[in-house]
C-alpha cells in the first residue's frame, strides 16, 4: 500500500493541475488497512460488492468537489487581486495633493456626490465630506467657491449637466477662510 501511495502521488504531480481522482474498491476486511492513506492518496473508498450506480455517484461527487475547490481558489485569487487594486488606488489617492471624488448626474439634472476621499478632502478644504452635500447646492457654492469665480463654477455645472467633460480652474475658500487655487478635471463616464 505504501508503494501504491507513492505511485499515486507521483502521478498526481504529473497530472497537475488536472484532477486525477483515485477511487479504491476493496473488500470489507482490507478497508482498515487503507484508512491511513485516505485523503492522502485515495479520494474515495468503496467496499466490494458495490452497485455500479454507487460508483458513478461517487465519481460525480469527486468531480463536483474538485470544481468547487477550483472555483473557490479562483474566487480567493480575485478577492486578493481586488484587495491589492484597492490598496494601490488608496495609496495613489493619498499621494495626490488634492482630493478625488465621483459625482452622478440624475435624470432631473441634480448632481449627487457618490464618494470623496474624506481625509484628503478635509485636509484640502477644511470641510468634512458631509458639510457640502452636492455640487449645485447654493449654500455649498457660497461657502466653498470664491465669489469672483462663481461664473466659472456655474459654467462647470452646465458642462457637467450637458454631458461635456470639464477642466476648470477656480479658487475655493477653505473652512478657515483662506483662498486656494483649485483645478478640477472631470470626464464624462459612458
Backbone as a chain_set.jsonl record, in Angstrom:
{"seq": "XXXXXXXXXXXXXXXXXXXXXXXXXXXXXXXXXXXXXXXXXXXXXXXXXXXXXXXXXXXXXXXXXXXXXXXXXXXXXXXXXXXXXXXXXXXXXXXXXXXXXXXXXXXXXXXXXXXXXXXXXXXXXXXXXXXXXXXXXXXXXXXXXXXXXXXXXXXXXXXXXXXXXXXXXXXXXXXXXXXXXXXXXXXXXX", "coords": {"N": [[0.818, -1.191, 0.0], [1.998, 1.215, 0.678], [3.822, 1.584, -1.415], [1.997, 1.867, -3.484], [0.766, 4.225, -2.669], [2.874, 6.116, -3.009], [3.222, 5.924, -5.779], [0.754, 6.892, -6.679], [0.818, 9.539, -5.712], [2.97, 10.52, -7.221], [1.916, 10.324, -9.804], [-0.184, 12.138, -9.597], [1.208, 14.54, -9.361], [2.287, 14.733, -11.912], [-0.059, 14.974, -13.412], [-1.091, 17.358, -12.531], [-2.269, 20.61, -13.34], [-4.568, 19.107, -13.638], [-7.328, 17.162, -12.475], [-7.063, 14.161, -10.882], [-8.885, 11.768, -9.871], [-8.818, 9.259, -7.357], [-10.257, 6.297, -6.812], [-10.78, 3.771, -4.71], [-11.62, 0.443, -4.707], [-12.354, -2.033, -2.513], [-12.213, -4.995, -0.425], [-14.224, -5.748, 2.473], [-12.659, -6.567, 4.691], [-10.152, -5.51, 4.106], [-10.463, -2.873, 4.282], [-9.769, -1.459, 6.655], [-6.995, -1.388, 6.465], [-6.36, 0.567, 4.589], [-7.08, 2.957, 5.713], [-5.222, 4.796, 6.755], [-4.227, 5.981, 4.497], [-6.275, 7.288, 3.295], [-7.526, 10.257, 1.992], [-4.941, 11.178, 1.603], [-3.74, 9.791, -0.495], [-5.819, 8.493, -1.604], [-8.975, 9.296, -2.799], [-11.557, 8.384, -2.462], [-13.18, 5.584, -1.069], [-14.55, 2.441, -1.589], [-16.474, -0.384, -0.574], [-16.374, -3.664, -1.707], [-18.916, -5.958, -2.54], [-20.254, -3.494, -4.749], [-22.791, -1.509, -6.123], [-22.995, -0.445, -9.533], [-24.127, 2.05, -10.003], [-23.652, 3.369, -7.598], [-20.871, 3.675, -7.663], [-20.673, 5.406, -9.871], [-22.03, 7.646, -8.853], [-20.308, 8.38, -6.751], [-17.988, 9.08, -8.167], [-18.993, 11.267, -9.611], [-19.522, 12.97, -7.446], [-16.911, 13.397, -6.517], [-15.822, 14.778, -8.694], [-17.484, 17.035, -8.688], [-16.771, 18.145, -6.223], [-14.122, 18.797, -6.782], [-14.464, 20.761, -8.764], [-15.737, 22.719, -7.219], [-13.666, 23.324, -5.397], [-11.79, 24.366, -7.193], [-13.226, 26.591, -8.177], [-13.499, 28.016, -5.801], [-10.824, 28.563, -5.238], [-10.245, 30.227, -7.418], [-11.977, 32.343, -6.852], [-10.892, 33.242, -4.433], [-8.448, 34.168, -5.402], [-9.33, 36.266, -7.041], [-10.427, 37.959, -5.099], [-8.116, 38.607, -3.678], [-6.731, 39.992, -5.705], [-8.479, 42.155, -6.109], [-8.301, 43.334, -3.607], [-5.59, 44.097, -3.564], [-5.659, 45.919, -5.686], [-7.401, 47.834, -4.647], [-5.858, 48.737, -2.479], [-3.703, 49.863, -3.884], [-5.038, 51.952, -5.275], [-5.971, 53.437, -3.127], [-3.547, 54.234, -1.936], [-2.518, 55.756, -4.034], [-4.452, 57.772, -4.173], [-3.966, 59.022, -1.749], [-1.515, 60.126, -2.241], [-2.001, 62.131, -4.03], [-2.112, 65.617, -4.31], [-4.444, 67.004, -4.025], [-7.82, 66.125, -3.774], [-9.865, 63.251, -4.443], [-12.896, 62.448, -6.163], [-16.246, 61.394, -6.998], [-19.102, 62.034, -8.941], [-22.597, 61.785, -9.672], [-24.913, 62.225, -12.267], [-28.208, 62.924, -12.079], [-31.371, 62.064, -13.663], [-33.055, 64.313, -13.484], [-31.288, 66.388, -13.539], [-29.944, 66.955, -11.234], [-26.936, 66.913, -9.394], [-25.245, 64.46, -7.785], [-23.086, 63.627, -5.185], [-21.179, 60.736, -5.182], [-18.949, 59.586, -3.937], [-16.082, 60.611, -2.006], [-12.657, 61.224, -1.283], [-12.257, 61.171, 1.968], [-10.311, 61.984, 3.979], [-8.38, 63.421, 2.528], [-10.012, 65.37, 1.352], [-10.86, 66.805, 3.593], [-8.362, 67.671, 4.494], [-7.589, 69.385, 2.403], [-9.753, 71.254, 2.067], [-10.751, 71.791, 4.594], [-13.305, 71.207, 5.292], [-15.575, 68.598, 6.307], [-16.662, 65.564, 4.692], [-19.43, 65.632, 4.739], [-20.242, 68.214, 5.07], [-20.713, 69.708, 2.737], [-23.143, 68.953, 0.755], [-23.972, 68.641, -2.086], [-22.805, 69.356, -5.444], [-24.219, 71.397, -6.789], [-25.599, 72.766, -4.845], [-26.74, 75.768, -3.575], [-25.919, 76.828, -1.059], [-23.578, 75.46, -0.61], [-22.028, 76.356, -2.734], [-21.79, 79.03, -1.999], [-20.236, 78.846, 0.286], [-17.899, 77.468, -0.434], [-16.855, 78.2, -3.019], [-14.884, 80.796, -4.307], [-16.178, 84.05, -4.412], [-15.797, 85.729, -6.783], [-15.212, 83.817, -8.658], [-17.474, 82.419, -9.17], [-18.907, 82.468, -11.709], [-17.261, 80.802, -13.293], [-17.573, 78.406, -11.97], [-20.328, 78.019, -12.313], [-20.44, 77.643, -15.097], [-19.027, 75.308, -15.226], [-20.816, 73.53, -13.933], [-22.904, 73.625, -15.818], [-21.594, 72.423, -18.007], [-21.167, 69.839, -16.998], [-23.816, 68.979, -16.619], [-24.664, 68.943, -19.264], [-23.314, 66.844, -20.242], [-20.737, 67.157, -21.056], [-17.159, 66.93, -20.96], [-15.141, 68.478, -18.411], [-12.714, 70.872, -17.518], [-11.673, 72.866, -15.154], [-10.389, 75.844, -13.658], [-10.367, 77.438, -10.638], [-10.903, 79.429, -7.687], [-11.084, 78.35, -4.316], [-12.622, 78.736, -1.112], [-11.384, 77.957, 1.903], [-12.5, 76.244, 4.888], [-11.39, 77.614, 6.998], [-11.231, 80.103, 5.947], [-9.229, 80.804, 4.169], [-7.968, 81.481, 0.852], [-7.645, 79.375, -1.98], [-6.087, 78.157, -4.864], [-7.598, 76.07, -7.289], [-7.889, 73.196, -9.263], [-10.073, 71.448, -11.271], [-10.798, 68.444, -12.737], [-12.824, 66.714, -14.863], [-14.252, 63.821, -16.264], [-16.605, 62.572, -18.533], [-18.532, 59.812, -17.917], [-19.305, 57.168, -19.871]], "CA": [[0.0, 0.0, 0.0], [2.901, 2.36, 0.722], [4.327, 1.737, -2.777], [0.87, 2.377, -4.255], [0.617, 5.621, -2.253], [3.926, 6.892, -3.676], [2.922, 5.947, -7.217], [-0.393, 7.785, -6.888], [1.289, 10.912, -5.502], [3.812, 10.856, -8.38], [1.015, 10.503, -10.946], [-0.918, 13.387, -9.382], [2.119, 15.654, -9.686], [2.374, 14.791, -13.38], [-1.355, 15.382, -13.935], [-1.444, 18.677, -12.034], [-3.409, 20.937, -12.493], [-5.717, 18.246, -13.898], [-7.764, 16.407, -11.31], [-6.983, 12.717, -11.073], [-9.492, 11.137, -8.7], [-8.452, 7.871, -7.093], [-11.356, 5.62, -6.152], [-10.314, 2.427, -4.391], [-12.656, -0.532, -4.39], [-11.672, -3.062, -1.734], [-13.095, -5.861, 0.358], [-14.515, -5.22, 3.812], [-11.567, -6.824, 5.628], [-8.984, -4.688, 3.767], [-10.856, -1.464, 4.463], [-8.997, -0.882, 7.766], [-5.601, -1.194, 6.066], [-6.162, 1.776, 3.774], [-7.552, 4.133, 6.449], [-4.122, 5.746, 6.922], [-3.939, 6.634, 3.215], [-7.45, 8.004, 2.84], [-7.323, 11.714, 1.887], [-3.574, 11.487, 1.2], [-3.533, 9.244, -1.828], [-7.087, 7.959, -2.074], [-10.046, 10.269, -2.616], [-12.79, 7.713, -2.085], [-13.008, 4.14, -0.882], [-15.801, 1.684, -1.598], [-16.341, -1.794, -0.196], [-16.936, -4.565, -2.711], [-19.542, -5.601, -3.805], [-20.901, -2.185, -4.825], [-23.561, -1.318, -7.357], [-22.347, 0.465, -10.48], [-24.675, 3.389, -9.829], [-22.968, 3.968, -6.446], [-19.554, 4.089, -8.145], [-20.872, 6.591, -10.718], [-22.364, 8.777, -7.981], [-19.103, 8.781, -6.02], [-17.121, 9.78, -9.121], [-19.6, 12.58, -9.844], [-19.287, 13.786, -6.246], [-15.494, 13.784, -6.521], [-15.638, 15.817, -9.715], [-18.16, 18.234, -8.198], [-15.928, 18.713, -5.164], [-12.951, 19.393, -7.44], [-14.898, 22.016, -9.391], [-15.959, 23.691, -6.152], [-12.351, 23.756, -4.907], [-11.183, 25.22, -8.217], [-13.958, 27.852, -8.164], [-13.14, 28.713, -4.565], [-9.461, 29.082, -5.41], [-10.332, 31.358, -8.349], [-12.616, 33.441, -6.119], [-9.888, 33.777, -3.496], [-7.469, 34.929, -6.182], [-9.983, 37.513, -7.444], [-10.537, 38.8, -3.902], [-6.774, 39.12, -3.417], [-6.424, 40.988, -6.727], [-9.274, 43.343, -5.806], [-7.729, 43.949, -2.411], [-4.365, 44.783, -3.987], [-6.049, 47.068, -6.504], [-7.942, 48.835, -3.727], [-4.731, 49.301, -1.745], [-2.966, 50.738, -4.802], [-5.821, 53.159, -5.52], [-5.992, 54.225, -1.892], [-2.221, 54.84, -1.805], [-2.421, 56.794, -5.065], [-5.309, 58.891, -3.77], [-3.321, 59.735, -0.65], [-0.373, 60.856, -2.77], [-2.491, 63.277, -4.783], [-2.105, 66.781, -3.436], [-5.829, 67.419, -3.827], [-8.65, 65.009, -3.355], [-10.576, 62.594, -5.527], [-14.325, 62.329, -5.918], [-17.084, 60.996, -8.138], [-20.475, 62.516, -8.874], [-23.545, 61.139, -10.587], [-25.904, 63.155, -12.778], [-29.546, 62.33, -12.051], [-32.181, 62.461, -14.84], [-33.622, 65.658, -13.302], [-30.212, 67.372, -13.609], [-29.279, 67.073, -9.934], [-25.618, 66.284, -9.343], [-25.122, 63.825, -6.477], [-21.762, 63.085, -4.907], [-21.187, 59.317, -4.827], [-17.901, 59.375, -2.951], [-14.969, 61.551, -1.952], [-11.624, 60.737, -0.358], [-12.584, 62.063, 3.084], [-9.168, 62.594, 4.662], [-7.78, 64.412, 1.63], [-10.989, 66.451, 1.207], [-10.771, 67.615, 4.809], [-7.031, 68.296, 4.527], [-7.52, 70.467, 1.413], [-10.775, 72.295, 2.221], [-11.116, 72.03, 5.985], [-14.661, 70.688, 5.493], [-15.686, 67.141, 6.222], [-17.385, 65.167, 3.478], [-20.868, 65.849, 4.885], [-20.513, 69.649, 5.175], [-21.175, 70.23, 1.452], [-23.801, 67.769, 0.22], [-23.969, 68.472, -3.542], [-22.076, 70.382, -6.207], [-25.045, 72.52, -7.22], [-26.28, 73.341, -3.695], [-26.34, 77.181, -3.447], [-25.191, 77.109, 0.18], [-22.232, 74.911, -0.799], [-21.314, 77.302, -3.612], [-21.481, 80.243, -1.25], [-19.205, 78.59, 1.282], [-16.685, 76.879, -0.97], [-16.308, 78.865, -4.212], [-14.537, 82.216, -4.156], [-17.288, 84.756, -5.081], [-15.487, 86.211, -8.138], [-15.069, 82.667, -9.554], [-18.758, 81.725, -9.326], [-19.254, 82.219, -13.118], [-16.506, 79.623, -13.76], [-18.24, 77.266, -11.341], [-21.631, 77.834, -12.963], [-20.175, 77.045, -16.411], [-18.64, 73.92, -14.934], [-22.054, 72.789, -13.675], [-23.605, 73.49, -17.12], [-20.869, 71.412, -18.789], [-21.448, 68.522, -16.425], [-25.223, 68.632, -16.918], [-24.837, 68.681, -20.704], [-22.558, 65.65, -20.597], [-19.438, 67.551, -21.607], [-16.057, 66.908, -19.999], [-14.832, 69.821, -17.92], [-11.465, 71.147, -16.816], [-11.836, 74.246, -14.689], [-9.525, 76.36, -12.604], [-11.057, 78.472, -9.88], [-10.425, 79.494, -6.32], [-12.022, 77.958, -3.277], [-12.413, 79.331, 0.208], [-11.355, 76.859, 2.867], [-13.33, 76.461, 6.072], [-10.72, 78.608, 7.842], [-11.305, 81.4, 5.279], [-8.116, 81.003, 3.23], [-8.225, 81.229, -0.565], [-6.755, 78.362, -2.537], [-6.322, 77.851, -6.273], [-8.105, 74.706, -7.403], [-8.118, 72.704, -10.629], [-10.995, 70.308, -11.257], [-10.837, 67.732, -14.015], [-13.892, 65.721, -14.887], [-14.507, 63.107, -17.514], [-17.95, 62.032, -18.58], [-18.489, 58.345, -17.974], [-20.237, 56.413, -20.634]], "C": [[0.864, 1.258, 0.0], [3.449, 2.656, -0.676], [3.229, 2.331, -3.674], [0.651, 3.865, -3.943], [1.638, 6.506, -2.974], [3.663, 7.004, -5.17], [1.765, 6.886, -7.524], [0.037, 9.242, -6.734], [2.125, 11.388, -6.693], [2.93, 11.136, -9.594], [0.232, 11.808, -10.813], [-0.056, 14.601, -9.704], [2.202, 15.847, -11.185], [1.088, 15.366, -13.958], [-1.75, 16.794, -13.517], [-1.347, 19.695, -13.168], [-4.668, 20.127, -12.808], [-6.055, 17.465, -12.637], [-7.761, 14.93, -11.652], [-7.577, 12.047, -9.841], [-9.059, 9.678, -8.578], [-9.563, 7.28, -6.236], [-10.924, 4.174, -5.951], [-11.503, 1.554, -4.019], [-11.942, -1.706, -3.732], [-12.682, -3.932, -0.994], [-13.248, -5.285, 1.762], [-13.354, -5.428, 4.78], [-10.32, -5.985, 5.335], [-9.245, -3.198, 3.999], [-10.039, -0.797, 5.556], [-7.551, -0.603, 7.382], [-5.37, 0.117, 5.317], [-6.573, 3.055, 4.502], [-6.469, 5.198, 6.585], [-3.851, 6.525, 5.639], [-5.127, 7.405, 2.652], [-7.196, 9.504, 2.971], [-5.882, 12.097, 1.569], [-3.33, 11.016, -0.218], [-4.845, 8.792, -2.448], [-8.179, 8.972, -1.779], [-11.325, 9.635, -2.088], [-12.532, 6.215, -1.993], [-14.382, 3.494, -0.829], [-15.51, 0.237, -1.229], [-17.074, -2.634, -1.239], [-17.817, -5.582, -2.024], [-20.289, -4.272, -3.693], [-21.622, -2.073, -6.157], [-22.868, -0.279, -8.224], [-22.843, 1.899, -10.309], [-24.014, 4.101, -8.648], [-21.584, 4.463, -6.864], [-19.684, 5.36, -8.987], [-21.194, 7.824, -9.873], [-21.139, 9.285, -7.227], [-18.142, 9.538, -6.932], [-17.675, 11.172, -9.413], [-19.393, 13.508, -8.648], [-17.838, 14.252, -6.162], [-15.242, 14.913, -7.519], [-16.296, 17.128, -9.292], [-17.326, 18.935, -7.123], [-14.704, 19.396, -5.763], [-13.317, 20.72, -8.092], [-15.132, 23.099, -8.334], [-14.643, 24.209, -5.591], [-11.683, 24.701, -5.897], [-11.874, 26.583, -8.254], [-13.623, 28.68, -6.931], [-11.747, 29.314, -4.661], [-9.46, 30.288, -6.344], [-10.954, 32.572, -7.662], [-11.643, 34.07, -5.134], [-8.866, 34.626, -4.227], [-8.066, 36.262, -6.627], [-10.095, 38.476, -6.266], [-9.176, 39.411, -3.568], [-6.41, 40.208, -4.424], [-7.201, 42.274, -6.481], [-8.72, 44.084, -4.595], [-6.445, 44.713, -2.749], [-4.684, 46.028, -4.799], [-6.59, 48.193, -5.623], [-6.821, 49.518, -2.946], [-3.934, 50.265, -2.624], [-3.711, 52.038, -5.045], [-5.865, 54.048, -4.278], [-4.653, 54.946, -1.712], [-2.051, 55.97, -2.808], [-3.247, 58.016, -4.677], [-4.68, 59.693, -2.643], [-2.127, 60.549, -1.126], [-0.777, 62.107, -3.541], [-2.559, 64.47, -3.836], [-3.508, 67.305, -3.164], [-6.63, 66.271, -3.256], [-9.38, 64.463, -4.572], [-12.038, 62.449, -5.145], [-15.012, 61.809, -7.171], [-18.489, 61.512, -7.883], [-21.311, 61.783, -9.908], [-24.572, 62.191, -10.993], [-27.249, 62.439, -12.835], [-30.333, 62.796, -13.275], [-32.782, 63.863, -14.712], [-32.558, 66.755, -13.315], [-29.483, 67.585, -12.295], [-27.955, 66.314, -9.987], [-25.411, 65.779, -7.918], [-23.698, 63.299, -6.305], [-21.91, 61.63, -4.501], [-20.131, 59.007, -3.782], [-16.851, 60.468, -3.062], [-13.924, 60.925, -1.036], [-11.678, 61.649, 0.866], [-11.392, 62.728, 3.755], [-8.548, 63.692, 3.805], [-8.713, 65.612, 1.462], [-10.908, 67.388, 2.402], [-9.435, 68.344, 4.878], [-6.968, 69.499, 3.582], [-8.481, 71.603, 1.752], [-11.058, 72.681, 3.662], [-12.519, 71.537, 6.308], [-14.616, 69.168, 5.565], [-16.604, 66.815, 5.054], [-18.878, 65.431, 3.558], [-21.233, 67.336, 4.975], [-21.122, 70.218, 3.894], [-21.834, 69.085, 0.664], [-23.739, 67.595, -1.302], [-23.224, 69.613, -4.213], [-22.93, 71.597, -6.522], [-25.885, 73.121, -6.092], [-25.811, 74.788, -3.525], [-25.565, 77.479, -2.169], [-23.764, 76.565, 0.097], [-21.414, 75.851, -1.661], [-20.881, 78.527, -2.823], [-20.376, 80.042, -0.23], [-17.881, 78.182, 0.664], [-16.053, 77.687, -2.108], [-16.06, 80.341, -3.919], [-15.545, 83.024, -4.988], [-16.989, 85.217, -6.516], [-15.358, 85.067, -9.141], [-16.367, 81.881, -9.726], [-19.164, 81.519, -10.788], [-18.511, 80.999, -13.705], [-17.184, 78.364, -13.222], [-19.58, 76.974, -12.027], [-21.467, 77.227, -14.36], [-19.787, 75.579, -16.254], [-19.868, 73.042, -14.715], [-22.833, 72.592, -14.979], [-22.93, 72.433, -17.987], [-21.183, 70.0, -18.295], [-22.866, 68.082, -16.779], [-25.438, 68.321, -18.39], [-24.027, 67.472, -21.164], [-21.205, 65.94, -21.201], [-18.35, 67.391, -20.547], [-15.708, 68.337, -19.592], [-13.474, 69.83, -17.239], [-11.523, 72.623, -16.437], [-10.786, 74.575, -13.645], [-10.246, 77.511, -11.952], [-10.474, 78.471, -8.473], [-11.516, 79.007, -5.378], [-11.672, 78.712, -2.008], [-12.486, 78.174, 1.204], [-12.225, 77.216, 4.069], [-12.72, 77.519, 6.991], [-10.694, 79.993, 7.197], [-10.163, 81.676, 4.321], [-8.562, 80.735, 1.795], [-7.2, 80.232, -1.072], [-7.116, 78.153, -4.003], [-6.674, 76.377, -6.388], [-8.297, 74.364, -8.878], [-8.997, 71.469, -10.513], [-11.059, 69.72, -12.657], [-11.904, 66.676, -13.939], [-13.976, 65.103, -16.261], [-15.912, 62.551, -17.428], [-17.842, 60.536, -18.768], [-19.653, 57.847, -18.804], [-21.155, 57.068, -21.548]], "O": [[0.498, 2.26, -0.614], [3.537, 3.814, -1.084], [3.501, 3.187, -4.515], [0.385, 4.661, -4.843], [1.27, 7.556, -3.5], [3.861, 8.066, -5.76], [1.796, 7.601, -8.526], [-0.343, 10.087, -7.545], [1.996, 12.534, -7.123], [3.179, 12.089, -10.333], [0.01, 12.503, -11.804], [-0.547, 15.582, -10.261], [2.189, 16.975, -11.679], [1.136, 16.161, -14.896], [-2.667, 17.369, -14.103], [-0.375, 19.634, -13.92], [-5.738, 20.44, -12.286], [-5.178, 17.147, -11.834], [-8.399, 14.51, -12.617], [-6.863, 11.783, -8.874], [-8.949, 8.963, -9.573], [-9.785, 7.696, -5.099], [-10.726, 3.439, -6.919], [-12.286, 1.889, -3.13], [-11.038, -2.302, -4.318], [-13.872, -3.618, -0.953], [-12.47, -4.425, 2.174], [-13.086, -4.558, 5.609], [-9.507, -5.769, 6.234], [-8.331, -2.377, 3.916], [-9.644, 0.357, 5.386], [-6.941, 0.323, 7.915], [-4.292, 0.704, 5.409], [-6.423, 4.143, 3.945], [-6.773, 6.39, 6.534], [-3.298, 7.623, 5.694], [-4.997, 8.097, 1.643], [-6.689, 9.951, 4.0], [-5.625, 13.267, 1.285], [-2.782, 11.748, -1.043], [-4.97, 8.715, -3.67], [-8.302, 9.452, -0.652], [-12.086, 10.269, -1.357], [-11.748, 5.661, -2.764], [-15.268, 3.952, -0.108], [-14.442, -0.296, -1.531], [-18.218, -2.359, -1.602], [-17.441, -6.041, -0.945], [-20.883, -3.971, -2.658], [-21.109, -2.499, -7.192], [-22.235, 0.648, -7.718], [-22.074, 2.849, -10.451], [-23.832, 5.318, -8.693], [-21.168, 5.55, -6.463], [-18.892, 6.289, -8.831], [-20.691, 8.915, -10.142], [-20.956, 10.494, -7.083], [-17.545, 10.531, -6.515], [-16.922, 12.145, -9.46], [-19.119, 14.695, -8.82], [-17.576, 15.39, -5.772], [-14.538, 15.877, -7.22], [-15.74, 18.205, -9.507], [-17.196, 20.159, -7.12], [-14.296, 20.46, -5.297], [-12.57, 21.693, -7.987], [-14.767, 24.257, -8.535], [-14.511, 25.406, -5.334], [-11.088, 25.706, -5.507], [-11.209, 27.614, -8.352], [-13.481, 29.9, -7.013], [-11.516, 30.439, -4.218], [-8.753, 31.264, -6.095], [-10.507, 33.701, -7.868], [-11.578, 35.293, -5.016], [-8.461, 35.68, -3.737], [-7.381, 37.284, -6.594], [-9.878, 39.678, -6.424], [-9.088, 40.588, -3.218], [-5.844, 41.234, -4.048], [-6.652, 43.366, -6.625], [-8.679, 45.315, -4.572], [-6.238, 45.833, -2.282], [-4.055, 47.071, -4.622], [-6.271, 49.363, -5.834], [-6.834, 50.736, -2.772], [-3.538, 51.343, -2.179], [-3.108, 53.112, -5.027], [-5.802, 55.273, -4.382], [-4.624, 56.129, -1.376], [-1.505, 57.023, -2.477], [-2.801, 59.153, -4.833], [-4.84, 60.912, -2.584], [-1.761, 61.543, -0.5], [0.018, 63.035, -3.686], [-3.011, 64.345, -2.698], [-3.728, 67.986, -2.163], [-6.174, 65.545, -2.373], [-9.496, 65.133, -5.598], [-12.381, 62.34, -3.967], [-14.433, 61.789, -8.257], [-19.003, 61.441, -6.766], [-20.794, 61.237, -10.883], [-25.045, 62.959, -10.155], [-27.404, 61.457, -13.561], [-29.995, 63.822, -13.866], [-32.999, 64.532, -15.722], [-32.88, 67.928, -13.123], [-28.499, 68.324, -12.249], [-27.868, 65.222, -10.548], [-25.402, 66.559, -6.966], [-23.173, 62.608, -7.179], [-22.671, 61.312, -3.587], [-20.385, 58.252, -2.844], [-16.748, 61.155, -4.078], [-14.266, 60.179, -0.118], [-11.196, 62.781, 0.813], [-11.45, 63.916, 4.07], [-8.228, 64.769, 4.306], [-8.249, 66.752, 1.432], [-10.891, 68.609, 2.247], [-9.382, 69.507, 5.276], [-6.364, 70.518, 3.917], [-8.096, 72.772, 1.733], [-11.55, 73.778, 3.927], [-12.887, 71.455, 7.48], [-13.748, 68.528, 4.972], [-17.248, 67.704, 4.497], [-19.542, 65.452, 2.521], [-22.416, 67.679, 4.958], [-21.961, 71.117, 3.958], [-21.141, 68.332, -0.021], [-23.475, 66.486, -1.768], [-23.037, 70.685, -3.637], [-22.423, 72.719, -6.525], [-26.793, 73.909, -6.358], [-24.616, 75.027, -3.349], [-24.646, 78.298, -2.185], [-22.844, 77.148, 0.672], [-20.249, 76.119, -1.367], [-19.753, 79.003, -2.957], [-19.65, 80.985, 0.085], [-16.829, 78.527, 1.201], [-14.832, 77.839, -2.147], [-16.91, 81.035, -3.361], [-15.747, 82.712, -6.161], [-17.856, 85.103, -7.381], [-15.391, 85.304, -10.349], [-16.377, 80.815, -10.343], [-19.727, 80.469, -11.099], [-19.071, 80.259, -14.513], [-17.344, 77.379, -13.943], [-19.916, 75.818, -12.284], [-22.27, 76.385, -14.763], [-20.176, 74.728, -17.054], [-19.948, 71.937, -15.251], [-23.366, 71.509, -15.22], [-23.609, 71.634, -18.633], [-21.432, 69.091, -19.087], [-23.085, 66.942, -17.191], [-26.306, 67.517, -18.73], [-24.052, 67.117, -22.343], [-20.588, 65.057, -21.797], [-18.581, 67.678, -19.373], [-15.951, 69.284, -20.34], [-13.131, 68.919, -16.486], [-11.432, 73.505, -17.29], [-10.355, 73.725, -12.866], [-10.684, 78.447, -12.621], [-9.659, 77.618, -8.121], [-12.706, 79.222, -5.61], [-10.574, 79.248, -1.859], [-13.511, 77.505, 1.329], [-12.632, 78.366, 4.231], [-13.444, 78.237, 7.682], [-10.206, 80.95, 7.798], [-10.151, 82.74, 3.702], [-9.415, 79.884, 1.545], [-6.043, 80.24, -0.654], [-8.286, 77.994, -4.351], [-6.121, 75.538, -5.677], [-8.817, 75.176, -9.644], [-8.698, 70.554, -9.745], [-11.339, 70.419, -13.631], [-11.888, 65.831, -13.043], [-13.795, 65.769, -17.28], [-16.353, 62.111, -16.366], [-17.148, 60.054, -19.663], [-20.82, 58.074, -18.485], [-21.957, 56.4, -22.202]]}, "num_chains": 1, "name": "protein.A"}
